[in-house]
Amino acid sequence: MLKLRILTAFILIPLVIGGIFYLSSLSFMAITAVIMLLGSWEWSRLSGLIDIKKRVLYVGLQAMILLLLMFFPGLNPWRGIIIFGLIFWVFLSIYLVWARRRPVLPTIPVIIRAGLGWLIMSLCWVSLQALHLIPPYLLFMLLIIWLSDTTAYASGRLWGQHLLAPTLSPKKTWEGMIIGLLVTFLAGLLIQTLFKGVKPSLGEIFLIIVATGLASIAGDLFESQLKRLEGLKDSGHLLPGHGGILDRIDSLLAAAPVFAGSLLLLGLAL
């Protein structure tokens, strides 16, 4: 399983980086839309939809939403959506803080899970389009997610003693989260040298990494809650050794709107 995870990562990461810098806006829109629709297919299952026809309809409605958003390209109409996405994830994170303290896993009605899926996929997709206009920042966001996730997982396995949210995800630890954010911040200081033009200050780097890192954890925890509600280990089986699409982009779904929204609020880009 570990070998499959490493092999899949070695194949996907260069493709992702190449896409960031060399794909046209239209091509990037199309490819990320396909990824969101694959994620939507898996989300329909996590929402409690079993019937294939209902799941196809669910994905079809998500496709219509993305098509509508494509009619409003450019940063001006997207800025409001991105800020809304940032606010949305702040409130969803507050819910997760509440949920992690519950002795029993909180239930979420099917209709709410389904609606949240459409919203979350759409907010992430719009944020990715905006960030694609400034490739170094998009790569920076992905590095934050990859570094924080990887170091949090490794350090949690080695030194984790205190569970972060046992009701939602029994494996995440406080030690892993803190070490993951710290390592990512130190790496961010080095990555800062890649930026041209308006560069984030030390304080801004810290705020961006903390906000994005915490958002990536929130995205992971929320997907974990949905999987546990449905009694599933993975969201799907599309990626060898990694599970489904959602298992790979759950952090991104939250991190992209929060990262893009942070850039807007700090006046760094967008």
mmCIF file with all atom_site columns, C-alpha atoms in Angstrom, residues 4 49 79 114 123 131 152 169 171 196 212 237-238 256:
data_model
loop_
_atom_site.group_PDB
_atom_site.id
_atom_site.type_symbol
_atom_site.label_atom_id
_atom_site.label_alt_id
_atom_site.label_comp_id
_atom_site.label_asym_id
_atom_site.label_entity_id
_atom_site.label_seq_id
_atom_site.pdbx_PDB_ins_code
_atom_site.Cartn_x
_atom_site.Cartn_y
_atom_site.Cartn_z
_atom_site.occupancy
_atom_site.B_iso_or_equiv
_atom_site.pdbx_formal_charge
_atom_site.auth_seq_id
_atom_site.auth_comp_id
_atom_site.auth_asym_id
_atom_site.auth_atom_id
_atom_site.pdbx_PDB_model_num
ATOM 1  C CA . LEU A 1 4   ? 1.446   2.431  -4.308 1.00 0.00 ? 4   LEU A CA 1
ATOM 2  C CA . LEU A 1 49  ? -27.166 8.653  -1.741 1.00 0.00 ? 49  LEU A CA 1
ATOM 3  C CA . ARG A 1 79  ? -13.744 38.131 -5.266 1.00 0.00 ? 79  ARG A CA 1
ATOM 4  C CA . ALA A 1 114 ? -25.668 17.060 -0.341 1.00 0.00 ? 114 ALA A CA 1
ATOM 5  C CA . LEU A 1 123 ? -16.071 27.514 -3.731 1.00 0.00 ? 123 LEU A CA 1
ATOM 6  C CA . LEU A 1 131 ? -5.063  31.439 -7.903 1.00 0.00 ? 131 LEU A CA 1
ATOM 7  C CA . ALA A 1 152 ? 1.565   16.090 10.682 1.00 0.00 ? 152 ALA A CA 1
ATOM 8  C CA . SER A 1 169 ? -10.928 11.278 13.190 1.00 0.00 ? 169 SER A CA 1
ATOM 9  C CA . LYS A 1 171 ? -5.738  9.256  14.236 1.00 0.00 ? 171 LYS A CA 1
ATOM 10 C CA . LYS A 1 196 ? 8.457   38.464 -7.395 1.00 0.00 ? 196 LYS A CA 1
ATOM 11 C CA . THR A 1 212 ? -4.362  27.619 5.390  1.00 0.00 ? 212 THR A CA 1
ATOM 12 C CA . HIS A 1 237 ? -10.857 3.637  -5.042 1.00 0.00 ? 237 HIS A CA 1
ATOM 13 C CA . LEU A 1 238 ? -9.806  5.738  -8.025 1.00 0.00 ? 238 LEU A CA 1
ATOM 14 C CA . ALA A 1 256 ? -8.082  26.998 -1.456 1.00 0.00 ? 256 ALA A CA 1
#
